[in-house]
Amino acid sequence: MAGGLLLGGAIAALFASALPGHDPSSGIVDPPPDRIVIKVATVNGSGCPQGTAAVAVSPDNTAFTVTYSEYLAQVGGTSEPTAFRKNCQLNLIVHVPQGFTYAIASADYRGFASLQRGASSTEKASYYFQGSSNTAAITHPFGGPYDDNWQATDVTDWAQLVWAPCGVQRNFNINTELRVNAGTSAPGSTSFMTMDSTDGDISTVYHLAWKECPGS
């Protein structure tokens, strides 16, 4: 989806105090006063067909939100053989105020899962900057029987934050995946996992940490 998606949808007014414990010696600073601009360069994957994902930036510049409307993985019953795994890779262009850099400190994912006894599912997310070998990947497992909303949070310690390089433009990549395994569940039964909510959209929130670049 070259050209990006329209910034809009759910906006999360989240504050830096919601992030992992702040070490005053870490160089972390308050969000810059100028707005950041996040555009989607490309969005690819079976979990986010064209027009079903959007990005919005929170008013205080401490978070951005991705909303989905057709992110569903399922297995069993009349499910397609490839439906057990769905993924979505976002390639984001992030314009930040001059003299600042950012890192993803935590991410919140929510959805709904209906897993039969013996079935299981996982939610996985990977994060990396274009051209960087540093990739963070975190997986959250779920087991049946389960029939409820689910929530998962990825948290990065301050010392492990991967910062965007200063003075150069590096697109940020987020690759998420939902996977459902029938396991020992009853033949013909259906299990599924979504990254959405009852109104068809889910707010996946990425919390930002800020730091001044050297020499700023």
Short mmCIF file of C-alpha atoms in Angstrom, two decimals:
data_model
loop_
_atom_site.label_atom_id
_atom_site.label_comp_id
_atom_site.label_asym_id
_atom_site.label_seq_id
_atom_site.Cartn_x
_atom_site.Cartn_y
_atom_site.Cartn_z
CA MET A 1 0.00 0.00 0.00
CA ALA A 2 2.53 2.60 -1.18
CA GLY A 3 1.79 6.17 -0.17
CA GLY A 4 0.66 5.13 3.23
CA LEU A 5 -2.63 4.85 5.03
CA LEU A 6 -4.59 7.81 6.25
CA LEU A 7 -3.70 8.69 9.82
CA GLY A 8 -6.86 8.16 11.79
CA GLY A 9 -8.90 5.72 13.84
CA ALA A 10 -8.56 5.16 17.53
CA ILE A 11 -6.20 7.57 19.34
CA ALA A 12 -4.69 6.51 22.66
CA ALA A 13 -3.72 9.28 25.09
CA LEU A 14 -1.05 7.36 26.96
CA PHE A 15 1.71 8.85 29.11
CA ALA A 16 5.36 8.02 29.72
CA SER A 17 4.50 6.97 33.28
CA ALA A 18 2.80 3.92 31.79
CA LEU A 19 6.13 2.71 30.44
CA PRO A 20 8.71 0.56 32.24
CA GLY A 21 10.50 2.12 35.24
CA HIS A 22 12.44 5.25 34.26
CA ASP A 23 16.12 5.41 35.15
CA PRO A 24 17.07 9.13 35.44
CA SER A 25 20.61 8.34 34.25
CA SER A 26 19.39 6.66 31.07
CA GLY A 27 19.13 9.88 29.07
CA ILE A 28 15.38 9.42 28.59
CA VAL A 29 13.60 12.75 28.14
CA ASP A 30 10.04 14.01 27.98
CA PRO A 31 8.38 13.77 24.57
CA PRO A 32 9.41 16.56 22.18
CA PRO A 33 6.84 19.36 21.87
CA ASP A 34 6.54 19.02 18.10
CA ARG A 35 4.29 16.35 16.63
CA ILE A 36 5.72 13.22 15.18
CA VAL A 37 4.33 11.95 11.89
CA ILE A 38 3.96 8.23 11.21
CA LYS A 39 3.03 6.98 7.76
CA VAL A 40 2.71 3.43 6.53
CA ALA A 41 5.10 2.83 3.61
CA THR A 42 3.82 -0.69 3.05
CA VAL A 43 1.45 -3.10 4.77
CA ASN A 44 1.64 -6.74 3.76
CA GLY A 45 0.17 -9.95 5.08
CA SER A 46 -2.82 -12.23 5.16
CA GLY A 47 -4.02 -10.63 8.41
CA CYS A 48 -4.22 -7.09 7.04
CA PRO A 49 -5.69 -6.96 3.52
CA GLN A 50 -5.59 -3.59 1.80
CA GLY A 51 -7.65 -0.98 3.60
CA THR A 52 -8.02 -2.94 6.89
CA ALA A 53 -5.19 -1.37 8.95
CA ALA A 54 -4.66 2.26 10.00
CA VAL A 55 -2.21 4.21 12.19
CA ALA A 56 -2.78 7.16 14.55
CA VAL A 57 -0.43 9.12 16.84
CA SER A 58 -1.48 10.04 20.37
CA PRO A 59 -1.82 13.79 21.15
CA ASP A 60 1.10 13.73 23.62
CA ASN A 61 3.49 11.94 21.22
CA THR A 62 4.12 9.04 23.63
CA ALA A 63 2.29 6.35 21.65
CA PHE A 64 0.89 5.34 18.31
CA THR A 65 -2.01 3.01 17.61
CA VAL A 66 -2.58 0.50 14.83
CA THR A 67 -6.16 -0.63 14.22
CA TYR A 68 -7.17 -3.82 12.39
CA SER A 69 -10.54 -5.02 11.12
CA GLU A 70 -9.91 -8.41 9.44
CA TYR A 71 -7.15 -10.10 11.44
CA LEU A 72 -8.35 -13.69 12.06
CA ALA A 73 -6.60 -17.08 12.25
CA GLN A 74 -8.62 -20.30 12.58
CA VAL A 75 -8.38 -24.04 12.25
CA GLY A 76 -10.84 -26.94 12.02
CA GLY A 77 -14.35 -27.19 10.66
CA THR A 78 -14.59 -25.59 7.21
CA SER A 79 -11.44 -23.50 7.67
CA GLU A 80 -9.10 -23.14 4.70
CA PRO A 81 -5.87 -25.14 5.12
CA THR A 82 -3.79 -21.93 5.25
CA ALA A 83 -6.10 -20.08 7.67
CA PHE A 84 -4.31 -21.39 10.79
CA ARG A 85 -1.66 -18.66 10.47
CA LYS A 86 -2.16 -14.98 9.67
CA ASN A 87 0.43 -12.23 9.78
CA CYS A 88 0.83 -8.55 9.13
CA GLN A 89 4.05 -6.62 8.51
CA LEU A 90 3.97 -2.85 8.83
CA ASN A 91 6.80 -0.80 7.37
CA LEU A 92 6.53 2.61 9.01
CA ILE A 93 8.11 5.93 8.05
CA VAL A 94 8.56 7.85 11.30
CA HIS A 95 9.41 11.55 11.09
CA VAL A 96 10.58 12.80 14.49
CA PRO A 97 11.52 16.34 15.59
CA GLN A 98 15.13 17.27 14.82
CA GLY A 99 17.56 16.31 17.56
CA PHE A 100 15.49 13.45 18.96
CA THR A 101 15.39 9.69 18.57
CA TYR A 102 12.87 7.11 19.77
CA ALA A 103 12.50 3.46 20.74
CA ILE A 104 9.53 1.16 21.27
CA ALA A 105 9.36 0.60 25.04
CA SER A 106 6.23 -1.55 25.15
CA ALA A 107 3.32 -2.72 23.04
CA ASP A 108 -0.22 -3.79 23.97
CA TYR A 109 -2.17 -6.28 21.86
CA ARG A 110 -5.81 -7.26 22.32
CA GLY A 111 -8.35 -9.48 20.62
CA PHE A 112 -10.66 -12.44 21.10
CA ALA A 113 -9.95 -16.19 21.10
CA SER A 114 -12.20 -19.24 21.02
CA LEU A 115 -10.09 -22.36 21.56
CA GLN A 116 -11.51 -25.85 21.95
CA ARG A 117 -10.12 -28.18 24.61
CA GLY A 118 -6.79 -29.47 23.33
CA ALA A 119 -6.26 -26.56 20.92
CA SER A 120 -3.72 -23.77 21.36
CA SER A 121 -2.70 -20.46 19.81
CA THR A 122 0.11 -17.92 19.87
CA GLU A 123 0.51 -14.21 19.26
CA LYS A 124 4.00 -13.16 18.15
CA ALA A 125 5.55 -9.80 17.33
CA SER A 126 8.96 -8.86 15.94
CA TYR A 127 10.47 -5.36 15.86
CA TYR A 128 13.45 -4.02 13.91
CA PHE A 129 14.75 -0.94 12.12
CA GLN A 130 15.56 -1.08 8.43
CA GLY A 131 19.18 -2.06 7.92
CA SER A 132 19.68 -3.14 11.54
CA SER A 133 20.56 -6.64 12.70
CA ASN A 134 18.92 -6.03 16.09
CA THR A 135 15.55 -7.79 16.09
CA ALA A 136 13.33 -8.25 19.14
CA ALA A 137 10.73 -11.05 18.98
CA ILE A 138 8.24 -11.92 21.73
CA THR A 139 5.66 -14.75 21.74
CA HIS A 140 2.56 -15.16 23.94
CA PRO A 141 0.91 -18.63 24.10
CA PHE A 142 -2.74 -19.43 24.88
CA GLY A 143 -4.33 -22.83 25.57
CA GLY A 144 -7.85 -24.21 25.30
CA PRO A 145 -10.46 -24.41 26.48
CA TYR A 146 -10.61 -20.63 26.12
CA ASP A 147 -13.48 -18.39 25.03
CA ASP A 148 -12.81 -14.79 25.98
CA ASN A 149 -10.99 -11.58 25.16
CA TRP A 150 -7.20 -11.81 25.36
CA GLN A 151 -4.50 -9.24 25.99
CA ALA A 152 -0.71 -9.45 25.69
CA THR A 153 1.95 -6.87 26.52
CA ASP A 154 5.53 -6.78 25.26
CA VAL A 155 7.82 -4.79 27.58
CA THR A 156 11.47 -3.86 27.00
CA ASP A 157 13.80 -2.85 29.84
CA TRP A 158 15.41 0.56 29.40
CA ALA A 159 18.87 -1.00 29.04
CA GLN A 160 17.62 -3.19 26.17
CA LEU A 161 15.85 -0.51 24.14
CA VAL A 162 16.86 -0.39 20.48
CA TRP A 163 16.99 3.26 19.44
CA ALA A 164 16.43 4.62 15.97
CA PRO A 165 19.76 5.87 14.58
CA CYS A 166 20.27 9.63 14.86
CA GLY A 167 20.62 11.78 11.75
CA VAL A 168 19.40 9.19 9.24
CA GLN A 169 16.00 7.93 8.14
CA ARG A 170 15.41 4.25 8.98
CA ASN A 171 11.97 2.79 8.47
CA PHE A 172 10.60 0.82 11.41
CA ASN A 173 9.22 -2.68 10.85
CA ILE A 174 6.63 -4.46 12.99
CA ASN A 175 5.74 -8.03 12.04
CA THR A 176 2.87 -9.62 13.98
CA GLU A 177 1.51 -13.15 13.70
CA LEU A 178 -1.47 -15.14 14.96
CA ARG A 179 -1.23 -18.95 14.82
CA VAL A 180 -3.85 -21.54 15.89
CA ASN A 181 -3.11 -25.25 16.38
CA ALA A 182 -5.93 -27.82 16.52
CA GLY A 183 -3.83 -30.11 18.72
CA THR A 184 -5.98 -32.83 20.27
CA SER A 185 -9.27 -30.95 19.93
CA ALA A 186 -12.32 -32.85 18.70
CA PRO A 187 -12.36 -33.55 14.94
CA GLY A 188 -14.50 -31.05 13.07
CA SER A 189 -14.47 -28.46 15.85
CA THR A 190 -13.30 -24.91 15.07
CA SER A 191 -10.83 -22.81 17.05
CA PHE A 192 -9.90 -19.24 16.17
CA MET A 193 -8.02 -16.17 17.37
CA THR A 194 -8.56 -12.60 16.26
CA MET A 195 -6.78 -9.32 16.71
CA ASP A 196 -9.99 -7.33 16.76
CA SER A 197 -12.90 -6.46 19.04
CA THR A 198 -16.70 -6.58 19.12
CA ASP A 199 -16.98 -3.43 16.97
CA GLY A 200 -14.58 -4.79 14.36
CA ASP A 201 -11.50 -2.79 15.35
CA ILE A 202 -8.73 -3.36 17.84
CA SER A 203 -6.31 -0.78 19.14
CA THR A 204 -2.78 -2.13 19.18
CA VAL A 205 -0.80 0.49 21.08
CA TYR A 206 2.95 1.02 20.83
CA HIS A 207 4.46 3.14 23.62
CA LEU A 208 7.39 5.37 22.68
CA ALA A 209 10.45 6.35 24.70
CA TRP A 210 12.38 9.50 23.72
CA LYS A 211 16.03 10.52 23.91
CA GLU A 212 18.01 13.51 22.67
CA CYS A 213 20.60 12.78 20.00
CA PRO A 214 24.28 13.53 20.80
CA GLY A 215 25.27 17.09 19.98
CA SER A 216 21.68 18.32 19.90
#
